[in-house]
Amino acid sequence: MKKAIFPLFFCLFIPAFIFAQAEDKKRTNDIWLCPGGETAFYSLSGMAYGGGFSFGYGSGTSIGLKAAYFYSPEGTGTFELNFLFRVYLLGASAYSGPFIQLGGGPVFFFTDDSGGDLPIEKGAISAGLSAGWRFLFGDRWVIEPAVRGGYPYLFGAGVSAGVRF
């Protein structure tokens, strides 16, 4: 029984103690949620338009996930699921200002005649680099304009608005 108590104490109370200290030192960790709208040059005939949702953790550097859906006027839908790695250029404790972000993950393509049926027959691996700026309003609200380039899209731009905890 005593052998089981130490791992339980370590797993439950040590992380709580670390996070409590972080709160006392003016928030060294950052969790953010940002829905947004974007355009991306996926098709040969023009831009695809859509939106997505980003979730991330960390200040100075952040990791996270982004899911986005785009639709082009020619009838092609695109679903992206990207894993994110973000670096703020103002230092190790920054959570606003200029940033560079790497993103990558699966991307799936739908056509009007497929209707988004499963299993999806067309997909690729997406990889890209984004540059943007996080504007902070108060201590919680953010707006993030960004541009990006990569594969299978050529380039894109968007703006997100969200909240940080």
Short mmCIF file of C-alpha atoms in Angstrom, two decimals:
data_model
loop_
_atom_site.label_atom_id
_atom_site.label_comp_id
_atom_site.label_asym_id
_atom_site.label_seq_id
_atom_site.Cartn_x
_atom_site.Cartn_y
_atom_site.Cartn_z
CA MET A 1 0.00 0.00 0.00
CA LYS A 2 2.81 2.44 0.85
CA LYS A 3 4.42 1.80 -2.54
CA ALA A 4 1.20 2.86 -4.27
CA ILE A 5 0.84 6.08 -2.25
CA PHE A 6 4.09 7.69 -3.45
CA PRO A 7 3.25 7.49 -7.19
CA LEU A 8 -0.26 8.74 -6.44
CA PHE A 9 1.17 11.68 -4.48
CA PHE A 10 3.67 12.40 -7.23
CA CYS A 11 1.10 12.24 -10.03
CA LEU A 12 -1.59 14.30 -8.28
CA PHE A 13 0.08 16.82 -6.01
CA ILE A 14 3.41 17.69 -7.60
CA PRO A 15 1.84 18.98 -10.88
CA ALA A 16 -0.72 20.96 -8.84
CA PHE A 17 2.11 22.48 -6.81
CA ILE A 18 4.03 23.43 -9.98
CA PHE A 19 0.96 25.05 -11.58
CA ALA A 20 0.15 26.92 -8.36
CA GLN A 21 3.67 28.38 -8.36
CA ALA A 22 3.28 29.35 -12.01
CA GLU A 23 0.10 31.28 -11.18
CA ASP A 24 1.95 33.19 -8.46
CA LYS A 25 4.65 34.25 -10.95
CA LYS A 26 2.19 35.89 -13.35
CA ARG A 27 1.24 33.01 -15.60
CA THR A 28 4.21 31.36 -17.22
CA ASN A 29 2.07 28.93 -19.20
CA ASP A 30 -0.58 29.87 -21.70
CA ILE A 31 -3.59 27.99 -23.13
CA TRP A 32 -5.31 29.60 -26.11
CA LEU A 33 -8.39 28.91 -28.24
CA CYS A 34 -8.83 30.78 -31.53
CA PRO A 35 -11.54 30.34 -34.17
CA GLY A 36 -10.76 32.13 -37.42
CA GLY A 37 -11.33 32.64 -41.11
CA GLU A 38 -8.81 31.98 -43.90
CA THR A 39 -8.19 31.81 -47.59
CA ALA A 40 -5.77 29.38 -49.20
CA PHE A 41 -4.65 28.87 -52.77
CA TYR A 42 -5.49 25.14 -53.10
CA SER A 43 -6.92 25.04 -56.58
CA LEU A 44 -5.65 25.99 -60.02
CA SER A 45 -8.67 28.17 -60.68
CA GLY A 46 -8.51 30.35 -57.57
CA MET A 47 -8.70 30.66 -53.84
CA ALA A 48 -10.48 28.38 -51.40
CA TYR A 49 -12.29 30.04 -48.51
CA GLY A 50 -13.02 28.68 -45.08
CA GLY A 51 -12.41 28.70 -41.41
CA GLY A 52 -11.01 26.72 -38.59
CA PHE A 53 -10.28 26.37 -34.92
CA SER A 54 -6.87 26.42 -33.19
CA PHE A 55 -5.94 25.22 -29.72
CA GLY A 56 -2.48 25.63 -28.20
CA TYR A 57 -0.42 25.58 -25.03
CA GLY A 58 2.72 27.41 -23.99
CA SER A 59 4.35 30.83 -23.84
CA GLY A 60 7.57 31.63 -25.68
CA THR A 61 7.02 28.44 -27.66
CA SER A 62 3.63 26.78 -28.11
CA ILE A 63 2.37 23.45 -29.35
CA GLY A 64 -1.15 22.84 -30.55
CA LEU A 65 -3.69 21.60 -33.05
CA LYS A 66 -5.61 23.31 -35.81
CA ALA A 67 -8.59 21.99 -37.75
CA ALA A 68 -9.82 23.92 -40.80
CA TYR A 69 -12.25 23.40 -43.67
CA PHE A 70 -11.98 25.19 -47.04
CA TYR A 71 -14.33 25.27 -50.01
CA SER A 72 -13.37 26.40 -53.50
CA PRO A 73 -15.85 27.79 -56.06
CA GLU A 74 -15.08 24.88 -58.41
CA GLY A 75 -16.63 22.44 -55.90
CA THR A 76 -13.67 21.03 -53.99
CA GLY A 77 -13.72 20.86 -50.21
CA THR A 78 -10.54 20.52 -48.16
CA PHE A 79 -10.21 19.46 -44.52
CA GLU A 80 -6.89 20.14 -42.74
CA LEU A 81 -5.76 18.78 -39.41
CA ASN A 82 -2.43 20.38 -38.48
CA PHE A 83 -0.12 19.93 -35.54
CA LEU A 84 1.42 23.30 -34.63
CA PHE A 85 4.74 24.46 -33.23
CA ARG A 86 4.88 28.23 -32.62
CA VAL A 87 7.82 30.42 -31.56
CA TYR A 88 7.23 33.99 -30.36
CA LEU A 89 10.05 36.25 -31.48
CA LEU A 90 9.98 38.50 -28.38
CA GLY A 91 11.45 35.93 -26.00
CA ALA A 92 10.95 32.83 -23.88
CA SER A 93 8.10 34.26 -21.79
CA ALA A 94 6.27 36.08 -24.60
CA TYR A 95 2.64 35.29 -25.39
CA SER A 96 2.00 38.16 -27.79
CA GLY A 97 3.79 39.92 -30.64
CA PRO A 98 5.34 38.46 -33.79
CA PHE A 99 5.51 34.69 -34.21
CA ILE A 100 6.62 32.01 -36.64
CA GLN A 101 4.64 28.78 -36.75
CA LEU A 102 5.33 25.39 -38.30
CA GLY A 103 2.31 23.30 -39.17
CA GLY A 104 1.86 19.84 -40.58
CA GLY A 105 -0.53 16.94 -40.74
CA PRO A 106 -3.09 15.20 -42.92
CA VAL A 107 -5.28 17.02 -45.45
CA PHE A 108 -8.32 15.44 -47.12
CA PHE A 109 -10.05 16.50 -50.35
CA PHE A 110 -13.75 16.15 -51.17
CA THR A 111 -15.61 16.85 -54.40
CA ASP A 112 -19.26 17.80 -54.82
CA ASP A 113 -20.07 14.39 -56.31
CA SER A 114 -18.49 12.47 -53.40
CA GLY A 115 -20.49 14.38 -50.80
CA GLY A 116 -17.79 13.81 -48.19
CA ASP A 117 -18.39 10.07 -48.04
CA LEU A 118 -16.13 7.89 -45.91
CA PRO A 119 -13.64 6.42 -46.52
CA ILE A 120 -11.95 9.42 -48.06
CA GLU A 121 -10.11 8.46 -51.23
CA LYS A 122 -7.96 11.57 -51.75
CA GLY A 123 -5.54 12.97 -49.22
CA ALA A 124 -2.03 14.26 -48.70
CA ILE A 125 0.38 15.34 -46.02
CA SER A 126 0.37 19.08 -45.40
CA ALA A 127 3.41 21.06 -44.27
CA GLY A 128 3.89 24.79 -44.05
CA LEU A 129 5.32 27.85 -42.38
CA SER A 130 3.24 30.77 -41.06
CA ALA A 131 4.22 34.25 -39.93
CA GLY A 132 1.86 36.35 -37.89
CA TRP A 133 1.36 38.77 -35.06
CA ARG A 134 -0.67 38.25 -31.89
CA PHE A 135 -2.33 41.43 -30.64
CA LEU A 136 -3.36 41.18 -27.00
CA PHE A 137 -6.40 43.07 -25.66
CA GLY A 138 -6.59 43.14 -21.89
CA ASP A 139 -5.03 40.00 -20.48
CA ARG A 140 -7.18 37.41 -22.26
CA TRP A 141 -8.44 38.43 -25.72
CA VAL A 142 -6.30 38.08 -28.84
CA ILE A 143 -6.45 38.83 -32.56
CA GLU A 144 -3.94 37.07 -34.84
CA PRO A 145 -3.49 38.00 -38.51
CA ALA A 146 -1.14 35.58 -40.30
CA VAL A 147 0.15 34.56 -43.73
CA ARG A 148 1.38 31.10 -44.67
CA GLY A 149 3.02 29.12 -47.40
CA GLY A 150 3.48 25.39 -47.87
CA TYR A 151 2.23 22.20 -49.49
CA PRO A 152 -0.30 21.16 -50.90
CA TYR A 153 -1.47 24.78 -50.82
CA LEU A 154 0.81 27.48 -52.24
CA PHE A 155 -0.04 30.34 -49.92
CA GLY A 156 -2.79 31.57 -47.66
CA ALA A 157 -3.82 34.31 -45.24
CA GLY A 158 -6.23 34.59 -42.38
CA VAL A 159 -7.21 36.19 -39.13
CA SER A 160 -8.17 34.55 -35.84
CA ALA A 161 -9.76 35.99 -32.72
CA GLY A 162 -9.71 34.12 -29.47
CA VAL A 163 -9.08 33.87 -25.78
CA ARG A 164 -6.14 32.77 -23.66
CA PHE A 165 -6.29 31.24 -20.19
#
